[in-house]
PDB file of C-alpha atoms in Angstrom:
ATOM      1  CA  ALA A   1     -24.052 -30.890 -29.071  1.00 58.00           C
ATOM      2  CA  SER A   2     -24.576 -29.858 -25.422  1.00 60.00           C
ATOM      3  CA  SER A   3     -27.818 -27.765 -26.288  1.00 66.00           C
ATOM      4  CA  LEU A   4     -29.076 -30.720 -28.401  1.00 63.00           C
ATOM      5  CA  ALA A   5     -28.284 -33.472 -25.342  1.00 61.00           C
ATOM      6  CA  THR A   6     -30.128 -31.203 -22.825  1.00 61.00           C
ATOM      7  CA  TYR A   7     -33.044 -30.718 -25.333  1.00 61.00           C
ATOM      8  CA  LEU A   8     -33.215 -34.546 -25.762  1.00 64.00           C
ATOM      9  CA  ALA A   9     -32.981 -35.315 -22.134  1.00 60.00           C
ATOM     10  CA  ILE A  10     -35.669 -33.030 -21.227  1.00 64.00           C
ATOM     11  CA  LYS A  11     -38.031 -34.321 -23.602  1.00 64.00           C
ATOM     12  CA  LEU A  12     -37.394 -38.125 -22.478  1.00 64.00           C
ATOM     13  CA  ILE A  13     -37.083 -37.759 -18.721  1.00 63.00           C
ATOM     14  CA  GLY A  14     -38.230 -34.445 -18.094  1.00 62.00           C
ATOM     15  CA  ASN A  15     -37.073 -31.286 -16.039  1.00 64.00           C
ATOM     16  CA  ILE A  16     -34.215 -33.502 -14.476  1.00 65.00           C
ATOM     17  CA  GLY A  17     -32.819 -34.140 -17.654  1.00 59.00           C
ATOM     18  CA  ILE A  18     -31.032 -30.705 -17.556  1.00 64.00           C
ATOM     19  CA  GLY A  19     -28.813 -32.013 -14.583  1.00 67.00           C
ATOM     20  CA  VAL A  20     -28.468 -35.473 -16.298  1.00 68.00           C
ATOM     21  CA  ALA A  21     -27.438 -34.017 -19.666  1.00 66.00           C
ATOM     22  CA  SER A  22     -25.146 -31.697 -17.977  1.00 70.00           C
ATOM     23  CA  GLY A  23     -23.243 -34.513 -16.046  1.00 73.00           C
ATOM     24  CA  ILE A  24     -23.161 -36.819 -19.097  1.00 76.00           C
ATOM     25  CA  MET A  25     -21.913 -34.070 -21.249  1.00 73.00           C
ATOM     26  CA  ILE A  26     -19.183 -32.968 -18.758  1.00 74.00           C
ATOM     27  CA  PHE A  27     -17.899 -36.422 -18.351  1.00 77.00           C
ATOM     28  CA  THR A  28     -17.790 -37.042 -22.124  1.00 77.00           C
ATOM     29  CA  ILE A  29     -16.182 -33.906 -22.964  1.00 75.00           C
ATOM     30  CA  LEU A  30     -13.361 -34.109 -20.367  1.00 77.00           C
ATOM     31  CA  VAL A  31     -12.684 -37.881 -20.987  1.00 78.00           C
ATOM     32  CA  PHE A  32     -12.957 -38.010 -24.766  1.00 77.00           C
ATOM     33  CA  GLY A  33     -12.369 -34.684 -25.528  1.00 76.00           C
ATOM     34  CA  GLU A  34      -9.653 -33.807 -23.199  1.00 78.00           C
ATOM     35  CA  ILE A  35      -7.891 -36.539 -21.183  1.00 81.00           C
ATOM     36  CA  VAL A  36      -8.080 -39.482 -23.652  1.00 81.00           C
ATOM     37  CA  PRO A  37      -6.762 -37.581 -26.758  1.00 81.00           C
ATOM     38  CA  LYS A  38      -3.820 -35.769 -24.802  1.00 80.00           C
ATOM     39  CA  SER A  39      -2.649 -39.020 -23.176  1.00 80.00           C
ATOM     40  CA  LEU A  40      -2.768 -40.763 -26.467  1.00 80.00           C
ATOM     41  CA  ALA A  41      -0.796 -37.625 -28.288  1.00 79.00           C
ATOM     42  CA  VAL A  42       1.735 -37.428 -25.500  1.00 76.00           C
ATOM     43  CA  ALA A  43       2.379 -41.330 -25.549  1.00 78.00           C
ATOM     44  CA  ASN A  44       2.418 -41.518 -29.155  1.00 79.00           C
ATOM     45  CA  ALA A  45       3.798 -37.947 -30.044  1.00 77.00           C
ATOM     46  CA  GLU A  46       6.095 -38.622 -32.924  1.00 80.00           C
ATOM     47  CA  LYS A  47       3.865 -41.137 -34.677  1.00 84.00           C
ATOM     48  CA  ILE A  48       0.768 -39.070 -34.352  1.00 83.00           C
ATOM     49  CA  SER A  49       2.694 -35.791 -35.426  1.00 82.00           C
ATOM     50  CA  LYS A  50       3.546 -37.377 -38.673  1.00 84.00           C
ATOM     51  CA  ILE A  51       0.145 -38.202 -39.646  1.00 87.00           C
ATOM     52  CA  VAL A  52      -1.499 -34.710 -38.639  1.00 85.00           C
ATOM     53  CA  ALA A  53       1.171 -32.352 -39.553  1.00 87.00           C
ATOM     54  CA  MET A  54       0.360 -32.273 -43.324  1.00 90.00           C
ATOM     55  CA  PRO A  55      -3.349 -31.816 -42.579  1.00 90.00           C
ATOM     56  CA  ILE A  56      -2.801 -29.171 -40.132  1.00 89.00           C
ATOM     57  CA  GLU A  57      -0.461 -27.427 -42.500  1.00 90.00           C
ATOM     58  CA  ILE A  58      -3.012 -27.508 -45.247  1.00 93.00           C
ATOM     59  CA  ILE A  59      -5.651 -26.161 -43.051  1.00 92.00           C
ATOM     60  CA  SER A  60      -3.591 -23.335 -41.774  1.00 89.00           C
ATOM     61  CA  THR A  61      -2.514 -22.283 -45.192  1.00 91.00           C
ATOM     62  CA  GLY A  62      -5.971 -22.523 -46.552  1.00 91.00           C
ATOM     63  CA  LEU A  63      -7.286 -20.539 -43.390  1.00 90.00           C
ATOM     64  CA  PHE A  64      -4.553 -17.951 -43.174  1.00 90.00           C
ATOM     65  CA  PRO A  65      -6.219 -15.397 -45.599  1.00 91.00           C
ATOM     66  CA  LEU A  66      -9.432 -15.556 -43.652  1.00 91.00           C
ATOM     67  CA  ILE A  67      -7.518 -15.081 -40.657  1.00 88.00           C
ATOM     68  CA  LYS A  68      -5.791 -12.256 -41.795  1.00 88.00           C
ATOM     69  CA  PHE A  69      -9.074 -10.528 -43.018  1.00 90.00           C
ATOM     70  CA  PHE A  70     -10.802 -10.764 -39.484  1.00 88.00           C
ATOM     71  CA  LYS A  71      -7.768  -9.635 -37.837  1.00 86.00           C
ATOM     72  CA  ALA A  72      -7.593  -6.444 -40.038  1.00 86.00           C
ATOM     73  CA  ILE A  73     -11.392  -5.867 -39.057  1.00 88.00           C
ATOM     74  CA  ILE A  74     -10.703  -6.258 -35.326  1.00 84.00           C
ATOM     75  CA  ASN A  75      -7.588  -4.040 -35.646  1.00 82.00           C
ATOM     76  CA  ALA A  76      -9.713  -1.532 -37.655  1.00 84.00           C
ATOM     77  CA  LEU A  77     -12.345  -1.564 -34.734  1.00 82.00           C
ATOM     78  CA  TYR A  78      -9.735  -1.143 -32.148  1.00 79.00           C
ATOM     79  CA  TYR A  79      -8.106   1.719 -34.015  1.00 78.00           C
ATOM     80  CA  PHE A  80     -11.823   3.246 -34.314  1.00 77.00           C
ATOM     81  CA  PHE A  81     -12.266   3.163 -30.547  1.00 76.00           C
ATOM     82  CA  GLY A  82      -8.806   4.583 -29.790  1.00 71.00           C
ATOM     83  CA  LYS A  83      -7.144   1.492 -28.838  1.00 65.00           C
ATOM     84  CA  LYS A  84      -4.081  -0.139 -29.875  1.00 60.00           C
ATOM     85  CA  SER A  85      -4.069  -3.160 -32.316  1.00 55.00           C
ATOM     86  CA  VAL A  86      -4.249  -6.695 -31.239  1.00 54.00           C
ATOM     87  CA  LYS A  87      -0.641  -8.008 -30.690  1.00 58.00           C
ATOM     88  CA  GLU A  88       0.329 -11.427 -31.657  1.00 55.00           C
ATOM     89  CA  LYS A  89       0.384 -13.717 -28.693  1.00 55.00           C
ATOM     90  CA  LYS A  90       3.526 -15.487 -28.143  1.00 56.00           C
ATOM     91  CA  GLU A  91       3.330 -19.124 -28.845  1.00 64.00           C
ATOM     92  CA  ILE A  92       5.646 -20.332 -26.158  1.00 71.00           C
ATOM     93  CA  THR A  93       5.462 -18.550 -22.776  1.00 77.00           C
ATOM     94  CA  GLU A  94       7.824 -18.686 -19.782  1.00 77.00           C
ATOM     95  CA  GLU A  95       4.990 -20.478 -17.856  1.00 80.00           C
ATOM     96  CA  ASP A  96       4.463 -22.833 -20.821  1.00 79.00           C
ATOM     97  CA  LEU A  97       8.276 -23.910 -20.359  1.00 83.00           C
ATOM     98  CA  ILE A  98       8.204 -24.226 -16.693  1.00 83.00           C
ATOM     99  CA  THR A  99       5.161 -26.563 -17.114  1.00 83.00           C
ATOM    100  CA  LEU A 100       7.147 -28.748 -19.493  1.00 83.00           C
ATOM    101  CA  ILE A 101      10.131 -28.727 -17.073  1.00 85.00           C
ATOM    102  CA  ASP A 102       7.845 -29.844 -14.132  1.00 84.00           C
ATOM    103  CA  ALA A 103       6.453 -32.312 -16.383  1.00 82.00           C
ATOM    104  CA  GLY A 104       9.941 -33.656 -17.479  1.00 82.00           C
ATOM    105  CA  ASN A 105      10.910 -33.858 -13.932  1.00 83.00           C
ATOM    106  CA  ASP A 106       7.675 -35.964 -12.890  1.00 82.00           C
ATOM    107  CA  GLU A 107       8.392 -38.161 -15.659  1.00 78.00           C
ATOM    108  CA  GLY A 108      11.993 -38.760 -14.481  1.00 80.00           C
ATOM    109  CA  VAL A 109      13.555 -37.188 -17.701  1.00 80.00           C
ATOM    110  CA  ILE A 110      14.990 -34.088 -15.991  1.00 83.00           C
ATOM    111  CA  GLU A 111      16.715 -34.645 -12.669  1.00 86.00           C
ATOM    112  CA  GLU A 112      15.744 -32.434  -9.596  1.00 85.00           C
ATOM    113  CA  GLU A 113      19.079 -30.422  -9.550  1.00 84.00           C
ATOM    114  CA  GLU A 114      18.630 -29.662 -13.460  1.00 86.00           C
ATOM    115  CA  LYS A 115      14.823 -28.587 -12.857  1.00 85.00           C
ATOM    116  CA  GLU A 116      16.269 -26.389 -10.201  1.00 85.00           C
ATOM    117  CA  MET A 117      18.868 -24.693 -12.285  1.00 87.00           C
ATOM    118  CA  ILE A 118      16.574 -24.202 -15.242  1.00 87.00           C
ATOM    119  CA  ARG A 119      13.868 -22.644 -12.870  1.00 85.00           C
ATOM    120  CA  ASN A 120      16.723 -20.465 -11.262  1.00 86.00           C
ATOM    121  CA  ILE A 121      17.710 -19.107 -14.870  1.00 88.00           C
ATOM    122  CA  PHE A 122      14.212 -18.078 -15.267  1.00 85.00           C
ATOM    123  CA  GLU A 123      14.018 -16.143 -12.051  1.00 85.00           C
ATOM    124  CA  PHE A 124      17.537 -14.757 -12.371  1.00 87.00           C
ATOM    125  CA  GLY A 125      16.472 -11.523 -14.175  1.00 86.00           C
ATOM    126  CA  ASP A 126      14.054 -10.663 -11.669  1.00 87.00           C
ATOM    127  CA  THR A 127      16.482 -10.995  -8.554  1.00 90.00           C
ATOM    128  CA  MET A 128      17.890  -7.904  -7.068  1.00 93.00           C
ATOM    129  CA  VAL A 129      21.043  -7.501  -5.409  1.00 93.00           C
ATOM    130  CA  LYS A 130      19.562  -7.068  -2.116  1.00 92.00           C
ATOM    131  CA  GLU A 131      17.978 -10.599  -2.134  1.00 90.00           C
ATOM    132  CA  VAL A 132      21.506 -12.096  -2.710  1.00 90.00           C
ATOM    133  CA  MET A 133      24.030  -9.927  -0.879  1.00 92.00           C
ATOM    134  CA  ILE A 134      25.840 -10.698   2.226  1.00 92.00           C
ATOM    135  CA  PRO A 135      23.892  -8.152   4.563  1.00 92.00           C
ATOM    136  CA  ARG A 136      25.879  -5.257   6.351  1.00 92.00           C
ATOM    137  CA  VAL A 137      25.888  -6.931   9.748  1.00 90.00           C
ATOM    138  CA  ASP A 138      27.729 -10.132   8.238  1.00 89.00           C
ATOM    139  CA  MET A 139      30.473  -8.307   6.152  1.00 90.00           C
ATOM    140  CA  ALA A 140      33.984  -8.968   7.167  1.00 90.00           C
ATOM    141  CA  CYS A 141      35.625  -5.463   6.920  1.00 92.00           C
ATOM    142  CA  ILE A 142      38.732  -3.803   8.300  1.00 91.00           C
ATOM    143  CA  PRO A 143      39.477  -0.092   9.048  1.00 92.00           C
ATOM    144  CA  SER A 144      42.227   1.676   7.240  1.00 89.00           C
ATOM    145  CA  ASP A 145      44.369   1.895  10.127  1.00 88.00           C
ATOM    146  CA  THR A 146      44.703  -1.825  10.907  1.00 86.00           C
ATOM    147  CA  LYS A 147      48.023  -3.290  11.529  1.00 85.00           C
ATOM    148  CA  LEU A 148      49.582  -5.826   9.285  1.00 81.00           C
ATOM    149  CA  GLY A 149      49.609  -8.387  11.731  1.00 81.00           C
ATOM    150  CA  SER A 150      45.929  -8.160  12.575  1.00 86.00           C
ATOM    151  CA  ILE A 151      45.257  -8.126   8.676  1.00 86.00           C
ATOM    152  CA  LEU A 152      47.072 -11.325   8.233  1.00 85.00           C
ATOM    153  CA  LYS A 153      45.327 -13.251  11.260  1.00 86.00           C
ATOM    154  CA  LEU A 154      42.115 -11.984   9.853  1.00 86.00           C
ATOM    155  CA  ILE A 155      42.737 -13.694   6.287  1.00 85.00           C
ATOM    156  CA  LYS A 156      43.895 -16.754   8.069  1.00 84.00           C
ATOM    157  CA  LYS A 157      40.928 -17.265   9.978  1.00 84.00           C
ATOM    158  CA  MET A 158      38.171 -15.924   7.640  1.00 81.00           C
ATOM    159  CA  GLY A 159      40.111 -17.290   4.262  1.00 81.00           C
ATOM    160  CA  HIS A 160      38.538 -14.272   2.455  1.00 85.00           C
ATOM    161  CA  SER A 161      40.573 -13.230  -0.591  1.00 87.00           C
ATOM    162  CA  ARG A 162      39.220  -9.711  -0.921  1.00 91.00           C
ATOM    163  CA  ILE A 163      38.128  -7.646   2.162  1.00 92.00           C
ATOM    164  CA  PRO A 164      36.464  -4.085   2.316  1.00 94.00           C
ATOM    165  CA  VAL A 165      38.605  -1.346   3.777  1.00 93.00           C
ATOM    166  CA  TYR A 166      36.746   1.431   5.647  1.00 93.00           C
ATOM    167  CA  GLU A 167      37.581   4.751   7.118  1.00 92.00           C
ATOM    168  CA  GLU A 168      35.959   5.557  10.393  1.00 90.00           C
ATOM    169  CA  THR A 169      32.473   3.829   9.722  1.00 92.00           C
ATOM    170  CA  ILE A 170      31.526   1.100   7.411  1.00 93.00           C
ATOM    171  CA  ASP A 171      29.427   3.513   5.366  1.00 93.00           C
ATOM    172  CA  ASN A 172      32.544   4.869   4.197  1.00 94.00           C
ATOM    173  CA  ILE A 173      34.055   2.168   2.251  1.00 94.00           C
ATOM    174  CA  ILE A 174      37.434   3.384   0.681  1.00 94.00           C
ATOM    175  CA  GLY A 175      38.623   0.504  -1.220  1.00 93.00           C
ATOM    176  CA  ILE A 176      39.092  -3.255  -1.290  1.00 94.00           C
ATOM    177  CA  LEU A 177      42.083  -5.267  -0.177  1.00 92.00           C
ATOM    178  CA  TYR A 178      43.349  -8.121  -2.156  1.00 90.00           C
ATOM    179  CA  SER A 179      45.217 -10.667  -0.010  1.00 86.00           C
ATOM    180  CA  LYS A 180      47.410 -11.432  -2.921  1.00 85.00           C
ATOM    181  CA  ASP A 181      48.590  -7.985  -2.837  1.00 83.00           C
ATOM    182  CA  LEU A 182      50.010  -8.565   0.395  1.00 82.00           C
ATOM    183  CA  LEU A 183      52.558 -10.985  -0.799  1.00 76.00           C
ATOM    184  CA  GLY A 184      54.324  -8.502  -2.817  1.00 70.00           C
ATOM    185  CA  VAL A 185      54.604  -5.989   0.015  1.00 73.00           C
ATOM    186  CA  TYR A 186      54.864  -8.191   3.083  1.00 69.00           C
ATOM    187  CA  GLU A 187      58.621  -8.796   3.384  1.00 67.00           C
ATOM    188  CA  GLN A 188      59.303  -4.920   2.454  1.00 67.00           C
ATOM    189  CA  TRP A 189      57.238  -3.840   5.468  1.00 67.00           C
ATOM    190  CA  TYR A 190      57.684  -6.467   7.729  1.00 63.00           C
ATOM    191  CA  THR A 191      61.619  -6.429   7.591  1.00 64.00           C
ATOM    192  CA  SER A 192      61.869  -2.582   7.189  1.00 62.00           C
ATOM    193  CA  LYS A 193      61.025   0.225   9.872  1.00 57.00           C
ATOM    194  CA  GLU A 194      58.530   1.726   7.568  1.00 62.00           C
ATOM    195  CA  LYS A 195      55.146   1.992   8.925  1.00 69.00           C
ATOM    196  CA  PHE A 196      52.437  -0.228   7.275  1.00 71.00           C
ATOM    197  CA  ALA A 197      50.260   1.822   4.955  1.00 78.00           C
ATOM    198  CA  LEU A 198      47.028  -0.154   4.184  1.00 83.00           C
ATOM    199  CA  LYS A 199      45.846   2.832   1.993  1.00 85.00           C
ATOM    200  CA  GLU A 200      48.763   2.448  -0.525  1.00 84.00           C
ATOM    201  CA  ILE A 201      47.782  -1.139  -1.594  1.00 87.00           C
ATOM    202  CA  ILE A 202      43.990  -1.077  -1.547  1.00 90.00           C
ATOM    203  CA  ARG A 203      42.110  -1.244  -4.834  1.00 92.00           C
ATOM    204  CA  LYS A 204      39.108   0.797  -6.051  1.00 93.00           C
ATOM    205  CA  ALA A 205      35.844  -0.433  -4.673  1.00 93.00           C
ATOM    206  CA  TYR A 206      32.887  -0.776  -7.119  1.00 95.00           C
ATOM    207  CA  PHE A 207      29.620   0.530  -5.610  1.00 96.00           C
ATOM    208  CA  VAL A 208      26.144  -0.797  -6.924  1.00 95.00           C
ATOM    209  CA  PRO A 209      22.464  -0.099  -5.632  1.00 95.00           C
ATOM    210  CA  GLU A 210      21.030  -2.715  -3.760  1.00 94.00           C
ATOM    211  CA  ASN A 211      17.827  -2.600  -6.043  1.00 94.00           C
ATOM    212  CA  LYS A 212      19.924  -3.388  -9.096  1.00 94.00           C
ATOM    213  CA  LYS A 213      19.085  -6.718 -11.061  1.00 94.00           C
ATOM    214  CA  ILE A 214      21.749  -9.370 -10.642  1.00 92.00           C
ATOM    215  CA  ASP A 215      21.573  -9.888 -14.454  1.00 91.00           C
ATOM    216  CA  GLU A 216      22.789  -6.520 -15.079  1.00 93.00           C
ATOM    217  CA  LEU A 217      25.446  -6.819 -12.331  1.00 93.00           C
ATOM    218  CA  LEU A 218      26.783 -10.033 -13.967  1.00 92.00           C
ATOM    219  CA  ASP A 219      27.460  -8.183 -17.262  1.00 93.00           C
ATOM    220  CA  ILE A 220      29.326  -5.426 -15.380  1.00 92.00           C
ATOM    221  CA  PHE A 221      31.235  -8.305 -13.406  1.00 92.00           C
ATOM    222  CA  GLN A 222      32.351  -9.820 -16.876  1.00 92.00           C
ATOM    223  CA  LYS A 223      33.010  -6.744 -18.746  1.00 92.00           C
ATOM    224  CA  ASP A 224      35.045  -4.972 -16.137  1.00 91.00           C
ATOM    225  CA  ARG A 225      36.657  -8.104 -14.727  1.00 91.00           C
ATOM    226  CA  ILE A 226      35.323  -7.244 -11.184  1.00 90.00           C
ATOM    227  CA  GLN A 227      34.706  -9.956  -8.579  1.00 92.00           C
ATOM    228  CA  ILE A 228      33.285  -8.072  -5.649  1.00 94.00           C
ATOM    229  CA  ALA A 229      30.916  -4.946  -5.205  1.00 95.00           C
ATOM    230  CA  ILE A 230      29.708  -2.931  -2.434  1.00 95.00           C
ATOM    231  CA  ALA A 231      25.771  -2.660  -2.180  1.00 95.00           C
ATOM    232  CA  ILE A 232      24.512   0.684  -1.116  1.00 94.00           C
ATOM    233  CA  ASP A 233      21.114   1.800   0.080  1.00 92.00           C
ATOM    234  CA  GLU A 234      18.932   4.476  -0.786  1.00 90.00           C
ATOM    235  CA  TYR A 235      20.669   6.904   1.532  1.00 90.00           C
ATOM    236  CA  GLY A 236      24.286   6.144   0.247  1.00 90.00           C
ATOM    237  CA  GLY A 237      25.044   3.933   3.308  1.00 93.00           C
ATOM    238  CA  THR A 238      26.576   0.428   2.960  1.00 94.00           C
ATOM    239  CA  ALA A 239      23.725  -2.031   2.665  1.00 94.00           C
ATOM    240  CA  GLY A 240      26.128  -5.276   1.976  1.00 94.00           C
ATOM    241  CA  LEU A 241      28.546  -6.523  -0.344  1.00 94.00           C
ATOM    242  CA  ILE A 242      27.923  -9.217  -3.203  1.00 94.00           C
ATOM    243  CA  THR A 243      30.722 -11.247  -5.140  1.00 92.00           C
ATOM    244  CA  MET A 244      30.574 -13.124  -8.360  1.00 92.00           C
ATOM    245  CA  GLU A 245      30.219 -16.146  -6.526  1.00 90.00           C
ATOM    246  CA  ASP A 246      26.842 -15.066  -4.999  1.00 91.00           C
ATOM    247  CA  VAL A 247      25.566 -14.298  -8.311  1.00 92.00           C
ATOM    248  CA  VAL A 248      26.603 -17.768  -9.911  1.00 90.00           C
ATOM    249  CA  GLU A 249      25.065 -19.275  -6.756  1.00 88.00           C
ATOM    250  CA  GLU A 250      21.759 -18.198  -7.853  1.00 87.00           C
ATOM    251  CA  VAL A 251      21.820 -20.572 -10.849  1.00 85.00           C
ATOM    252  CA  VAL A 252      24.003 -23.501  -9.858  1.00 83.00           C
ATOM    253  CA  GLY A 253      22.963 -23.277  -5.984  1.00 78.00           C
ATOM    254  CA  GLU A 254      25.327 -23.247  -3.006  1.00 75.00           C
ATOM    255  CA  ILE A 255      29.019 -23.437  -3.641  1.00 71.00           C
ATOM    256  CA  ILE A 256      30.906 -24.748  -0.644  1.00 68.00           C
ATOM    257  CA  ASP A 257      34.731 -24.091  -0.658  1.00 64.00           C
ATOM    258  CA  GLU A 258      37.521 -25.079   1.941  1.00 58.00           C
ATOM    259  CA  TYR A 259      36.791 -22.300   4.104  1.00 56.00           C
ATOM    260  CA  ASP A 260      32.967 -22.298   4.423  1.00 58.00           C
ATOM    261  CA  LYS A 261      31.289 -23.890   7.248  1.00 61.00           C
ATOM    262  CA  GLU A 262      27.924 -25.669   6.417  1.00 61.00           C
ATOM    263  CA  ILE A 263      25.330 -24.136   8.357  1.00 63.00           C
ATOM    264  CA  LYS A 264      21.642 -25.409   8.908  1.00 68.00           C
ATOM    265  CA  LEU A 265      19.487 -22.486   7.787  1.00 67.00           C
ATOM    266  CA  PHE A 266      16.460 -24.269   8.899  1.00 70.00           C
ATOM    267  CA  GLU A 267      15.288 -27.282  10.725  1.00 74.00           C
ATOM    268  CA  MET A 268      11.930 -29.162  10.959  1.00 74.00           C
ATOM    269  CA  ILE A 269      10.858 -29.449  14.368  1.00 77.00           C
ATOM    270  CA  GLY A 270       7.325 -30.834  13.768  1.00 75.00           C
ATOM    271  CA  ASP A 271       4.879 -31.742  10.975  1.00 76.00           C
ATOM    272  CA  ASN A 272       4.102 -27.867  10.311  1.00 77.00           C
ATOM    273  CA  THR A 273       6.911 -26.028  12.367  1.00 81.00           C
ATOM    274  CA  ILE A 274      10.231 -24.837  11.185  1.00 78.00           C
ATOM    275  CA  ILE A 275      12.883 -23.118  12.945  1.00 80.00           C
ATOM    276  CA  ALA A 276      14.669 -20.845  10.455  1.00 76.00           C
ATOM    277  CA  ASP A 277      17.579 -18.488  10.292  1.00 70.00           C
ATOM    278  CA  ALA A 278      16.280 -14.872   9.491  1.00 68.00           C
ATOM    279  CA  ILE A 279      18.765 -14.585   6.444  1.00 65.00           C
ATOM    280  CA  ILE A 280      17.229 -17.506   4.638  1.00 69.00           C
ATOM    281  CA  SER A 281      14.584 -16.371   2.136  1.00 67.00           C
ATOM    282  CA  ILE A 282      11.002 -17.672   2.093  1.00 67.00           C
ATOM    283  CA  ASP A 283      11.409 -19.042  -1.445  1.00 65.00           C
ATOM    284  CA  LYS A 284      14.027 -21.278  -0.372  1.00 66.00           C
ATOM    285  CA  ILE A 285      12.088 -22.580   2.504  1.00 65.00           C
ATOM    286  CA  ASN A 286       9.162 -23.263   0.222  1.00 64.00           C
TER     287      ASN A 286
END
């Protein structure tokens, strides 16, 4: 059709017919071949699908043997030249679903919060522990020789239910103190003359590489009923810690409890200028 239109235009108005024909055909194809049909189909999806479903099914069934025949020839040629056979393309890709989600959000069918949660699910399997963990410098840890009174003050101040315990350096985490475990021994040590022994009540720490995917870590958390893990770097040193809450927040967003202080991680100070805390990821700023 494009070639015929170009030929007729050249015959009628000379060499400038190429440009005229190209412009007319581009406009015609875009408007009447793309925009209008798709807009009508979206606006009347159910009605149109009922009309075209049967013809499409008949045509697809009739052409199926021919399609299989040509695929067999193509695969034979691939095999002949030492290539793998052509794989069936997935009908719906992750990108297609994200596009539909964005379209649903634009139309008001999907709320902004719902859209963000769905997109977070797609990104969940690609996120590593080091992108989510509490970094080493922000960890609340205690040495193994900490006095009972100091531990109680720290728990009251920070509100943490689980605290890593280290010996000599933070790179040598020897266990996790569960604050509820203090309840059973508090009176015994507080009233007796026995020396408080923190090592006797700490629980085993679980260590995880900082480059582990968080979807794999979530499986471990659920299977072993673990709530906290220590992230280690490539040299075996402590890189940070990650909790079940940190993992869940990657899907549902920030969870603020009674002990959390809401901190502004970034602030707009101009049309094109932002002051941001170094802890925030570029993705969240965007």
